[in-house]
GROMACS .gro file of C-alpha atoms in nm:
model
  436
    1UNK     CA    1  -4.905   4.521  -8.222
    2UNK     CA    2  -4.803   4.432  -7.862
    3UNK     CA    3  -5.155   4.273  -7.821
    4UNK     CA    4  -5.127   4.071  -8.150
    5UNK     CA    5  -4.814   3.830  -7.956
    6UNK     CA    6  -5.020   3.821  -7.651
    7UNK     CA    7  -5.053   3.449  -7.548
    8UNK     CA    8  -4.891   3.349  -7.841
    9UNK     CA    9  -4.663   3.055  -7.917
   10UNK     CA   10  -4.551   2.783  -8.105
   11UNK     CA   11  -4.516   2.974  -8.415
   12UNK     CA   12  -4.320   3.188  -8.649
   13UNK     CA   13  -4.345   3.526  -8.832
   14UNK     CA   14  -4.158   3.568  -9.225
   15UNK     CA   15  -4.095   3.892  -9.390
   16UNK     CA   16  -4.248   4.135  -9.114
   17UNK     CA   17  -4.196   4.465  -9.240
   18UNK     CA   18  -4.360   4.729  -8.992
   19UNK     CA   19  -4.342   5.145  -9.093
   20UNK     CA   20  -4.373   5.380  -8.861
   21UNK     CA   21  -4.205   5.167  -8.556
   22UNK     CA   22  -4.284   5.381  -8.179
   23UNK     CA   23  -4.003   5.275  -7.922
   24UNK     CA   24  -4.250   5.089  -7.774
   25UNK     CA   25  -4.316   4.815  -8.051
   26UNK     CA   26  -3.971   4.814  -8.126
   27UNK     CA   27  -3.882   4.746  -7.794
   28UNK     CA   28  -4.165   4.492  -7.758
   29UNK     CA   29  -4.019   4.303  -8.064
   30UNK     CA   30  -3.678   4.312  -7.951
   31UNK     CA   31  -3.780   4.164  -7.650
   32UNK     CA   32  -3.994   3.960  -7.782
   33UNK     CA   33  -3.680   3.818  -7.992
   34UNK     CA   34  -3.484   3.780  -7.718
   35UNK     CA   35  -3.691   3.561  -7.539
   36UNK     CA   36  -3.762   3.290  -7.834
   37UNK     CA   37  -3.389   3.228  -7.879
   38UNK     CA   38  -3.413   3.009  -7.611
   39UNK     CA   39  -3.131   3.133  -7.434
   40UNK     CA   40  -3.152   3.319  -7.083
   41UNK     CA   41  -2.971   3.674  -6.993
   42UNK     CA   42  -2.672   3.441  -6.825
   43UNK     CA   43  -2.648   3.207  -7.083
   44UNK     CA   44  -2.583   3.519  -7.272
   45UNK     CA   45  -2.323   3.666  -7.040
   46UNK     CA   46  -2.155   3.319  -6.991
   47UNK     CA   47  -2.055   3.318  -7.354
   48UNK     CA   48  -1.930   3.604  -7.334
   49UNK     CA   49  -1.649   3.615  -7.100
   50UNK     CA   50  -1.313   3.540  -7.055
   51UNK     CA   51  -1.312   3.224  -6.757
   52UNK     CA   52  -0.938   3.163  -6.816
   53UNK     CA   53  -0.860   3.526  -6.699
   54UNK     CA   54  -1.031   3.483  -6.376
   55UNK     CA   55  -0.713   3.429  -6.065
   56UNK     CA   56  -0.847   3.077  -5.998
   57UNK     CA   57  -0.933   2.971  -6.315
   58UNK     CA   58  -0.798   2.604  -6.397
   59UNK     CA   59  -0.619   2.771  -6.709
   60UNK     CA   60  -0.410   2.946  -6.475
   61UNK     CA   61  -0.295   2.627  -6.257
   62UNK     CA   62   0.063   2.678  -6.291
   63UNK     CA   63   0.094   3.018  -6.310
   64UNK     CA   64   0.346   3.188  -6.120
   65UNK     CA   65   0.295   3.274  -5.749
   66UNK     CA   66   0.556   3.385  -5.468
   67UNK     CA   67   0.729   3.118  -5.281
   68UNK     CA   68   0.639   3.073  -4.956
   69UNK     CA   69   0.757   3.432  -4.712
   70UNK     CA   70   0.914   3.583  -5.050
   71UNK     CA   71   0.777   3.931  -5.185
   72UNK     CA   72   0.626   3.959  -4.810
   73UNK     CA   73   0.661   4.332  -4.811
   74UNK     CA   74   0.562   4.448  -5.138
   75UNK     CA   75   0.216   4.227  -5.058
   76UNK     CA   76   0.189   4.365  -4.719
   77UNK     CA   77   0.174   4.712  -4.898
   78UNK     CA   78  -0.019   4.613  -5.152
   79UNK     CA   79  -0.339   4.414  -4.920
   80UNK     CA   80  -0.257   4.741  -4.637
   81UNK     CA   81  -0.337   4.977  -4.873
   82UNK     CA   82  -0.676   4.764  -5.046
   83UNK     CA   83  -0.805   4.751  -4.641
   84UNK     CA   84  -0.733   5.053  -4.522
   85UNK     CA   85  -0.643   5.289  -4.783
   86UNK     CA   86  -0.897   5.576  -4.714
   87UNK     CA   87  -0.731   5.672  -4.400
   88UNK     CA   88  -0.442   5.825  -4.600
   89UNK     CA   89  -0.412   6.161  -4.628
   90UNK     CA   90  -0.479   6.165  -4.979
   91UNK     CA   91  -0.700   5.861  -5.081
   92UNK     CA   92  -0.636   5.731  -5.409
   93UNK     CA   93  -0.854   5.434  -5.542
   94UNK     CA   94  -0.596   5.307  -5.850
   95UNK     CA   95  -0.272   5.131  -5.762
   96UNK     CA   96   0.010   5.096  -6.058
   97UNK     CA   97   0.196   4.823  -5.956
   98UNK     CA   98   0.497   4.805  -6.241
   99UNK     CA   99   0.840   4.698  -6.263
  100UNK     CA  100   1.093   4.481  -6.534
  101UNK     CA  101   0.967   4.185  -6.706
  102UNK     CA  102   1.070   3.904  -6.448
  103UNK     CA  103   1.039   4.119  -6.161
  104UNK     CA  104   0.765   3.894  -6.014
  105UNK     CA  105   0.412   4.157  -6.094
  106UNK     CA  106   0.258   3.881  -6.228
  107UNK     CA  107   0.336   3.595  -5.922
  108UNK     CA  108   0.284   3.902  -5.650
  109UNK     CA  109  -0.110   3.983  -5.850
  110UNK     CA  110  -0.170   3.633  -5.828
  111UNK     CA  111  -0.074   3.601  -5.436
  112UNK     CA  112  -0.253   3.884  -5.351
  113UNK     CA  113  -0.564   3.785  -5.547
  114UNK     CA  114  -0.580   3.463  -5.344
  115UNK     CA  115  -0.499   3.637  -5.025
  116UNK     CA  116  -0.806   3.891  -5.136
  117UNK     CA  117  -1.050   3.565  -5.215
  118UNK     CA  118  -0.943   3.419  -4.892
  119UNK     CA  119  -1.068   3.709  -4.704
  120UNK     CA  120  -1.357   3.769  -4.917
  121UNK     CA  121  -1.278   4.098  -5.015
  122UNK     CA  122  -1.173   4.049  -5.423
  123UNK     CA  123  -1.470   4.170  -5.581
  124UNK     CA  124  -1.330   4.043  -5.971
  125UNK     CA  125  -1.011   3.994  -6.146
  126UNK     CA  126  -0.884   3.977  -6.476
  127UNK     CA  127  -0.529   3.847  -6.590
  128UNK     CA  128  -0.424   3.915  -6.967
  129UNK     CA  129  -0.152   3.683  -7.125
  130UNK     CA  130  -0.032   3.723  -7.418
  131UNK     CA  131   0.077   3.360  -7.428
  132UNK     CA  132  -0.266   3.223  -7.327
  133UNK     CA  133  -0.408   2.991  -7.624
  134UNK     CA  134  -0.704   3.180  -7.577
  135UNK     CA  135  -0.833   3.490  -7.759
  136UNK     CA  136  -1.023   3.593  -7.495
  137UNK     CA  137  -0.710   3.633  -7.236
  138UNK     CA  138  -0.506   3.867  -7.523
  139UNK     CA  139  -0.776   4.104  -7.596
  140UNK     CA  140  -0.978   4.348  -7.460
  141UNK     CA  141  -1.314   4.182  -7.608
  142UNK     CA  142  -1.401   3.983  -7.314
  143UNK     CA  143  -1.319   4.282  -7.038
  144UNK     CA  144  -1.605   4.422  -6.904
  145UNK     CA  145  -1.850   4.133  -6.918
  146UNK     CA  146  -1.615   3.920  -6.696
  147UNK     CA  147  -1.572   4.162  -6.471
  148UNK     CA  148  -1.938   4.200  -6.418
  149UNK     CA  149  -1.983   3.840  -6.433
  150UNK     CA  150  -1.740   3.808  -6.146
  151UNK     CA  151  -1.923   4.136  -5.916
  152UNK     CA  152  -2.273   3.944  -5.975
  153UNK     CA  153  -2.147   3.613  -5.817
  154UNK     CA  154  -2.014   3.756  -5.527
  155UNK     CA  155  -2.229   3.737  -5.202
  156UNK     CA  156  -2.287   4.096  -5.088
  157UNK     CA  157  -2.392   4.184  -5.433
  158UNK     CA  158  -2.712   3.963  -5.484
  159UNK     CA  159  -2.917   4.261  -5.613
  160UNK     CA  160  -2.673   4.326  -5.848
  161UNK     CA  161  -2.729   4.059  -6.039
  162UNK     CA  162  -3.062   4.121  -6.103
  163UNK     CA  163  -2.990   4.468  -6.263
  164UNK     CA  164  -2.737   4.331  -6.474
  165UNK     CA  165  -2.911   4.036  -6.608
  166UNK     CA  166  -3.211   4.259  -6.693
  167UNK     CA  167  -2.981   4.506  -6.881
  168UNK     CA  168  -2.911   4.187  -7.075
  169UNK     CA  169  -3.224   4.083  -7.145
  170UNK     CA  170  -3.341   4.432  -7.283
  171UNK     CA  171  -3.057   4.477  -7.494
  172UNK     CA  172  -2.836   4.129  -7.568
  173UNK     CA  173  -2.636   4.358  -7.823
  174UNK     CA  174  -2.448   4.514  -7.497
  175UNK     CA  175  -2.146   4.324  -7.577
  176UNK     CA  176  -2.102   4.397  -7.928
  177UNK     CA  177  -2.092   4.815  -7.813
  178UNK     CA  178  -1.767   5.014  -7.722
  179UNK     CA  179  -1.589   4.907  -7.371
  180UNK     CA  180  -1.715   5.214  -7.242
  181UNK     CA  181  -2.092   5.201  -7.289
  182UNK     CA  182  -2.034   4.805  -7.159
  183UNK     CA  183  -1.866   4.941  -6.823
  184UNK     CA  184  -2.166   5.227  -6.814
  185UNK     CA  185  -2.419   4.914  -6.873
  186UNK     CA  186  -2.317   4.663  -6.716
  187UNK     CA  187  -2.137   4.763  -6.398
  188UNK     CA  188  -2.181   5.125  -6.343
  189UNK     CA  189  -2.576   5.142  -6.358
  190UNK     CA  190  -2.606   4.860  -6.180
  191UNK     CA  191  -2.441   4.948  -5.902
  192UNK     CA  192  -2.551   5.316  -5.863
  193UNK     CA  193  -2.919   5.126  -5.855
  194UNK     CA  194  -2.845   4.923  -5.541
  195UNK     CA  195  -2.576   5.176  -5.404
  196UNK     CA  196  -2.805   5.229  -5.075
  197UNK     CA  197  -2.839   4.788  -5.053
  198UNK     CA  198  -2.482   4.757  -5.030
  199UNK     CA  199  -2.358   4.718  -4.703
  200UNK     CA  200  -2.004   4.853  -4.631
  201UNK     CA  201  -1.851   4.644  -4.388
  202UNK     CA  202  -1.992   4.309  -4.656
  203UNK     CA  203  -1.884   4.473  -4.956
  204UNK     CA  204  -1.577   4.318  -5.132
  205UNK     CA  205  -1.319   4.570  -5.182
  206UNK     CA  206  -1.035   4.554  -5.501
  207UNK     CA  207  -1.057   4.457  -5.836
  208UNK     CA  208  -0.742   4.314  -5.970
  209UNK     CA  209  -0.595   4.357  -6.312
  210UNK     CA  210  -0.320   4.202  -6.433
  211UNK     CA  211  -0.056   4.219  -6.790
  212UNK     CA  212  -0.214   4.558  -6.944
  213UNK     CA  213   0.088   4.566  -7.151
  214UNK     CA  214  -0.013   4.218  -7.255
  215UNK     CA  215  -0.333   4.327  -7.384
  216UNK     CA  216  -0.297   4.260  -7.762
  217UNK     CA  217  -0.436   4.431  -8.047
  218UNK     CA  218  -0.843   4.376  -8.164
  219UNK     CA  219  -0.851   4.227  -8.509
  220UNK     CA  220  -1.227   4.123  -8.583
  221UNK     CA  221  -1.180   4.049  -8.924
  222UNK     CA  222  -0.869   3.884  -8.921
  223UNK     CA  223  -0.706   4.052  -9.178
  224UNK     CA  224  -0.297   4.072  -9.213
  225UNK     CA  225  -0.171   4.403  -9.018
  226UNK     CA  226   0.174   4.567  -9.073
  227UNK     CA  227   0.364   4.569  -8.746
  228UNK     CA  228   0.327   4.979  -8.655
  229UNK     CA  229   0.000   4.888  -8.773
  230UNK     CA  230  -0.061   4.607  -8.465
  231UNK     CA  231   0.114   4.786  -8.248
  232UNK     CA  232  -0.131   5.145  -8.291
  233UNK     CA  233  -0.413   4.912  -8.232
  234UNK     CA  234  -0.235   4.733  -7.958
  235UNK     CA  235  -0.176   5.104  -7.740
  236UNK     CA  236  -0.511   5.229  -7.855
  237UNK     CA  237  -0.676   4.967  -7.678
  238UNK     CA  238  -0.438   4.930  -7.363
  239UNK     CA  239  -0.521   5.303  -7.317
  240UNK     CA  240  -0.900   5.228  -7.356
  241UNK     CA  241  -0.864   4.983  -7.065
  242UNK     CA  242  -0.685   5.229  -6.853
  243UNK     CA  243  -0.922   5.514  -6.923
  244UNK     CA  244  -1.238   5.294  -6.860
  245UNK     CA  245  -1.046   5.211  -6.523
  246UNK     CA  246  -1.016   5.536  -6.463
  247UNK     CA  247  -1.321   5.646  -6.522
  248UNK     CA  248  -1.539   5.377  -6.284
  249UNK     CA  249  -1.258   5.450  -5.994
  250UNK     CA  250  -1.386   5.839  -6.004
  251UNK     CA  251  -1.773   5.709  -5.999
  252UNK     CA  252  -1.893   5.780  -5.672
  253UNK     CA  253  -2.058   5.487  -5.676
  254UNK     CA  254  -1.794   5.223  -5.769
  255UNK     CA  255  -1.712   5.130  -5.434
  256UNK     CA  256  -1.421   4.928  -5.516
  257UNK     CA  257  -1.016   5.017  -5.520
  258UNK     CA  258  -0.843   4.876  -5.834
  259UNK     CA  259  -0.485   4.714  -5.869
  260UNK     CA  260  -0.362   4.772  -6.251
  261UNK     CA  261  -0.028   4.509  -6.315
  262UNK     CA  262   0.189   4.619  -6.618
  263UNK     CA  263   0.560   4.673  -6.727
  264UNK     CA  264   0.626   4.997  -6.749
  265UNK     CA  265   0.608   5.043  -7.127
  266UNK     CA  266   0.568   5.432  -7.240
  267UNK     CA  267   0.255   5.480  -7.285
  268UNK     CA  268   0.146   5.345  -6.969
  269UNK     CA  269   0.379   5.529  -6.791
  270UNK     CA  270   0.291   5.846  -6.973
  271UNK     CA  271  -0.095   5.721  -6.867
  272UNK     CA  272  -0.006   5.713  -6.516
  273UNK     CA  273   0.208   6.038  -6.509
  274UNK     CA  274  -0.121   6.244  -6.656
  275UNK     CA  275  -0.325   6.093  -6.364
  276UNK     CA  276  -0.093   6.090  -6.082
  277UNK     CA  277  -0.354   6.277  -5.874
  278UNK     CA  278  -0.592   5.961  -5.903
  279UNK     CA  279  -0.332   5.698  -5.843
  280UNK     CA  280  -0.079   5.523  -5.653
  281UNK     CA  281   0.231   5.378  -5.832
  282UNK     CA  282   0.439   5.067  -5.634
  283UNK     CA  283   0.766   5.038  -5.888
  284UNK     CA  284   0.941   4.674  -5.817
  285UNK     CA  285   1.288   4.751  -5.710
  286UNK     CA  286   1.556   4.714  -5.475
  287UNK     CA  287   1.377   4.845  -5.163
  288UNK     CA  288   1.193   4.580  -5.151
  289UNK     CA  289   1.478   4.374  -5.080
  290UNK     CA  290   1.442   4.074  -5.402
  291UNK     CA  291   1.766   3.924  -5.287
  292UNK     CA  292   1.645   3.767  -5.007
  293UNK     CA  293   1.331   3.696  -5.173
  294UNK     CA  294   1.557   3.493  -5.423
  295UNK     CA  295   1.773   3.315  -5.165
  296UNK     CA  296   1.486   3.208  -4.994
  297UNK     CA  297   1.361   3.053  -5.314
  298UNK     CA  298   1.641   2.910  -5.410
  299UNK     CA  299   1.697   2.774  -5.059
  300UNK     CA  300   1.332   2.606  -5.068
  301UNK     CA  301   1.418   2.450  -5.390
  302UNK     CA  302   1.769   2.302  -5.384
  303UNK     CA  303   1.629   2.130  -5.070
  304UNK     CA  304   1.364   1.939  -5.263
  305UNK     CA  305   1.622   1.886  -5.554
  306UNK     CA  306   1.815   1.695  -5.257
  307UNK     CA  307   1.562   1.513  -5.147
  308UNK     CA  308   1.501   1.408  -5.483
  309UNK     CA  309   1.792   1.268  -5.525
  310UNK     CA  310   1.942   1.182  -5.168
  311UNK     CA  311   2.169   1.455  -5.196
  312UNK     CA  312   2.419   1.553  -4.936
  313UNK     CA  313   2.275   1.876  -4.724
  314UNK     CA  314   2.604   2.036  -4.790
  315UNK     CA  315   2.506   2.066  -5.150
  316UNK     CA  316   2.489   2.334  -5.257
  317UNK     CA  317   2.714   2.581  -5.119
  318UNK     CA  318   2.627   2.891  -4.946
  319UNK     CA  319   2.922   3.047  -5.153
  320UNK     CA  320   2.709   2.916  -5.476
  321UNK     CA  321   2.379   3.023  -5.388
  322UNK     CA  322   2.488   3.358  -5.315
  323UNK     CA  323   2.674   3.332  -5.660
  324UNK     CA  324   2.324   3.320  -5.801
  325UNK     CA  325   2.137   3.534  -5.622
  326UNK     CA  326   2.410   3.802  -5.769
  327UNK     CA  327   2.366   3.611  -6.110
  328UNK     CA  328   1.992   3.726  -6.058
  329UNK     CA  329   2.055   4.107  -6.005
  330UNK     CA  330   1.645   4.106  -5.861
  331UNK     CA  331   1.532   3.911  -6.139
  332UNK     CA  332   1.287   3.631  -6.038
  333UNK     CA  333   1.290   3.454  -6.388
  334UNK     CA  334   1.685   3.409  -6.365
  335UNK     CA  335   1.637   3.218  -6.030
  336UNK     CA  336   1.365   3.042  -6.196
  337UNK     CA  337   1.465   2.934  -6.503
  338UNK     CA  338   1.815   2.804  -6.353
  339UNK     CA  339   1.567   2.558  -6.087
  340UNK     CA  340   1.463   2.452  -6.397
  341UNK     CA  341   1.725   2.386  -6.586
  342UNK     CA  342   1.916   2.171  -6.281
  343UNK     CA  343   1.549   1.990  -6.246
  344UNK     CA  344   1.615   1.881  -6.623
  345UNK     CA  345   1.680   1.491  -6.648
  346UNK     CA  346   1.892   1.461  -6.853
  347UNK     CA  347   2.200   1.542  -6.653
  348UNK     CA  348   2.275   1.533  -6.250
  349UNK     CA  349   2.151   1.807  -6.068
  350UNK     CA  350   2.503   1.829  -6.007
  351UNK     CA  351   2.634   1.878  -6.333
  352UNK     CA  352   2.358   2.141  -6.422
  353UNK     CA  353   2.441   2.348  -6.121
  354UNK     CA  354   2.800   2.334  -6.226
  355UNK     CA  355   2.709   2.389  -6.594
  356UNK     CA  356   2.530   2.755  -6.490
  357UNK     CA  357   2.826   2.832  -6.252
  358UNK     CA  358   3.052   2.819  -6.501
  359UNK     CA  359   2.905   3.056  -6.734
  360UNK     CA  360   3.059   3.336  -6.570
  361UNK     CA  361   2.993   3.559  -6.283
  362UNK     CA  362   2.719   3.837  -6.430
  363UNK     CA  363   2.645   4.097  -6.221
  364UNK     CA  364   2.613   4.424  -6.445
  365UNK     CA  365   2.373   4.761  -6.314
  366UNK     CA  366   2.333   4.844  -6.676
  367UNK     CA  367   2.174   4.497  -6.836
  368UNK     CA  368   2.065   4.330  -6.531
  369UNK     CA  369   1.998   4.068  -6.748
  370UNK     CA  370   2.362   3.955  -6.856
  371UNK     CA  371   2.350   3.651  -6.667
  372UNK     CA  372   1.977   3.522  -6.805
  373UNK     CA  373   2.097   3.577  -7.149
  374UNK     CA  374   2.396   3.379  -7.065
  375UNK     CA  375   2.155   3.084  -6.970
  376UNK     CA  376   1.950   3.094  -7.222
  377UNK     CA  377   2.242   3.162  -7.445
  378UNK     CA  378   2.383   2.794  -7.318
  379UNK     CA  379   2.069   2.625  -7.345
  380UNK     CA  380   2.021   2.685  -7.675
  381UNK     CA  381   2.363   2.628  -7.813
  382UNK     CA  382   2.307   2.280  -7.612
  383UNK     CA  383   2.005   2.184  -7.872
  384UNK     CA  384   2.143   1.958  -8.104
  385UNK     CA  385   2.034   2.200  -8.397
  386UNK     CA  386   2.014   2.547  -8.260
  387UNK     CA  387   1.977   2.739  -8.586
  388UNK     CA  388   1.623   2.484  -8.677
  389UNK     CA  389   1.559   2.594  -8.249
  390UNK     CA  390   1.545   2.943  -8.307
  391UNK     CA  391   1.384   2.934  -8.608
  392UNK     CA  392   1.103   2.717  -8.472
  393UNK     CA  393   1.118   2.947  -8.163
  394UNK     CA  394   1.040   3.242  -8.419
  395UNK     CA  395   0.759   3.082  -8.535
  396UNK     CA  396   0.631   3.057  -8.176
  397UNK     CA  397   0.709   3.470  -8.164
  398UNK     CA  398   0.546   3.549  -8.442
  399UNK     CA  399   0.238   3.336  -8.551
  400UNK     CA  400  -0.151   3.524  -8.455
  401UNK     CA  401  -0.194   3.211  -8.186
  402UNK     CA  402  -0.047   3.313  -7.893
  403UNK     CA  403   0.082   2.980  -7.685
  404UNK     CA  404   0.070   2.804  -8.007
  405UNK     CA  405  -0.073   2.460  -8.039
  406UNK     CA  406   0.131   2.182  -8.093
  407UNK     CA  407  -0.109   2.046  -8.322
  408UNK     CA  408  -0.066   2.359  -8.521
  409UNK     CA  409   0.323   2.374  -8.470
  410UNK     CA  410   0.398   2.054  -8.615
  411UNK     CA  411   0.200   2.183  -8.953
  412UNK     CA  412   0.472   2.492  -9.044
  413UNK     CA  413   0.769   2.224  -8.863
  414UNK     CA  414   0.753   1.926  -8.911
  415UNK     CA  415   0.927   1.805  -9.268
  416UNK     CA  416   0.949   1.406  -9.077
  417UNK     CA  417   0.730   1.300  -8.790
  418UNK     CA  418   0.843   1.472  -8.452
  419UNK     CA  419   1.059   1.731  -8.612
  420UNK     CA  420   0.893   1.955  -8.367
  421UNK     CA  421   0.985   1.712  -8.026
  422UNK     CA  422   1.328   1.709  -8.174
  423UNK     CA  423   1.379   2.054  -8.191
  424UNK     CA  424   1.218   2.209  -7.914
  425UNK     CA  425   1.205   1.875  -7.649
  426UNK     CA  426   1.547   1.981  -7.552
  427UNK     CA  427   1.398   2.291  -7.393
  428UNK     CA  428   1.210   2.199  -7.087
  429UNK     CA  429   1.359   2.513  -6.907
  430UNK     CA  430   1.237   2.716  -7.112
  431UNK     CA  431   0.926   2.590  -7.348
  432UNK     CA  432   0.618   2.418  -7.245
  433UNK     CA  433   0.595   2.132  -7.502
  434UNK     CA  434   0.232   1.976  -7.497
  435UNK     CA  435   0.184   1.575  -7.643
  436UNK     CA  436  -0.150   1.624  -7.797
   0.00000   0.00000   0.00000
């Protein structure tokens, strides 16, 4: 058979039936296949991965990072233990870094992923959103190829990219198979192929991976799911991700340490707890000393709100600052969404400041988030139709899109042109509003 295609082109073959197929002619035709598509083994990975997820990807342009000498510690630990982590007594090649939602994970993975690149020791990273308008960024689909994408591009692993583009070529299926026969494919046997070509002191050294818990559940044929339904899925495959970390970290020849980002949601914790032998967890809290993290920030800001506006430098008070930094009980996304709301133009800077001040001193251990819900309480009530708000906002919640479209928005909104500005332009604080 194999001889029959030798030399051959130019043409086409209908209703081939062949009985009695050896691996070999099947694997000759399949290869065969492969090669008259037209399309090349990193064409084929290309369209398969996730380029939004990747730490400098121009999808994530804005996303959050730590102000300049804020979360200084915690990243200290963090890059110490990526460098120089096998000198500790008990080496342990998966870090958990967890904490609160607005706690700053996701600003401190993207700081140290830069500070990683910079050195030119981040061998790949990933960052899931559930927000993101792409698929891609909410699911697990797009996981492993990126990953490997990301390893083959990086300098000290040249040969690795020609085992992995040769796995694709004999079987351009690989990313339609479980996550765990994709890791085995295309990162594992690569690597333990050019182990002995890797050279140590070149080698990069951390993967990063960011939002687990924002890993949302598969749905390939977009049918309706009940909520328990969504969220099964949605734990099922957050758990796959964590196993398949595990599982590369304990290959003696995955070289690299990994950093896993995630609120602490139960059945990550309960992941973590079952391999506590394997890993290292970094929980977010007051030891790490957020209050002058958030002074500092606010500091930084409120000075380029006064230059803005040739403001006096006595503006604001010490007394006020340190009014909101207990406001923020460690919470980043207090201190940030109040910048924002005084950056609003609407009103003075001024006013706003005075507007959040007067919403009460909130400083409660039990719902550190007292004052934020305050804020966002205010804002709201400030719309000029908060009940049509929230429902809009609900729509936002609930709808299969993730950051939805605008576009899209206006379709279930809008009952008069720019029903949707109306409604939601009054939130600048708190809603990214697109024109298109």
């Amino acid at each position: 058979m194999s001889q029959l295609l030798n030399n051959a082109h130019d043409f086409s073959i209908a209703d081939l039936s062949v009985q009695n197929v050896s691996g070999d002619v099947n694997n000759y035709i399949n290869n065969y296949n492969n090669r008259s598509s037209g399309k090349s083994a990193l064409e084929r990975l290309e369209e398969n991965i996730s380029a939004g997820a990747v730490h400098n990807s121009d999808e994530r342009c804005d996303a959050p990072k730590c102000h300049p000498e804020t979360r200084v510690a915690v990243q200290d630990e963090i890059i110490s233990w990526i460098t120089a982590g096998d000198v500790d007594e008990k080496p342990k090649k998966i870090l958990w870094l967890t904490g609160p939602a607005g706690s700053g994970k996701t600003a401190i993975a993207g700081s140290v992923a830069e500070a990683c690149s910079e050195k030119g020791i981040l061998a790949a990273s990933f960052f899931f959103s559930s927000f993101s308008g792409s698929e891609d960024r909410r699911s697990k689909r797009c996981f492993v190829s990126t990953l490997a994408y990301q390893l083959r591009r990086h300098p000290s692993l040249s040969a690795f990219d020609q085992h992995i583009l040769s796995t694709i070529d004999h079987d351009p299926t690989v990313f339609r198979t479980r996550l765990n026969d994709q890791l085995e494919e295309l990162i594992l046997k690569p690597l333990r192929q050019v182990h002995n070509q890797i050279g140590a002191p070149t080698v990069p050294k951390v993967i990063i991976i960011d939002g687990v818990d924002e890993c949302e559940a598969t749905n390939p044929f977009n049918r309706p799911m009940e909520e328990e339904e969504a969220k099964s899925i949605k734990e099922k495959d957050q758990l796959e991700i964590l196993s398949l970390l595990l599982r590369a970290a304990n290959d003696p020849c995955f070289p690299f340490r990994i950093v896993a980002v995630s609120r602490p949601e139960r059945i990550i914790s309960t992941f973590f707890s079952n391999a506590a032998e394997s890993t290292l967890k970094l929980f977010l809290d007051d030891s790490y000393d957020p209050d002058s993290d958030i002074e500092r920030f606010l500091q930084s800001k409120f000075a380029e709100i006064r230059r803005r506006y040739f403001l006096p430098p006595s503006w604001p008070t010490l007394d006020q600052i340190r009014t909101l930094v207990s406001n923020a009980s460690g919470q980043f996304i207090y201190a940030a969404t109040v910048i924002r709301f005084i950056e609003e133009r609407s009103k003075l800077p001024q006013v706003q400041l005075d507007t959040v001040l007067s919403l009460g001193q909130h400083s409660n251990a039990s719902n550190p988030f007292q004052a934020l819900d305050a804020l966002y309480t205010h804002i709201l009530k400030s719309c000029p139709d908060p009940r049509s708000t929230i429902q809009c906002l609900h729509i936002c919640q609930n709808t299969t899109f993730g950051a939805v479209p605008a576009s899209i928005l206006r379709q279930y909104v809008d009952t008069t042109p720019g029903e949707t500005e109306h409604l939601l332009g009054c939130l600048p604080s708190l809603v990214f509003l697109d024109r298109v």
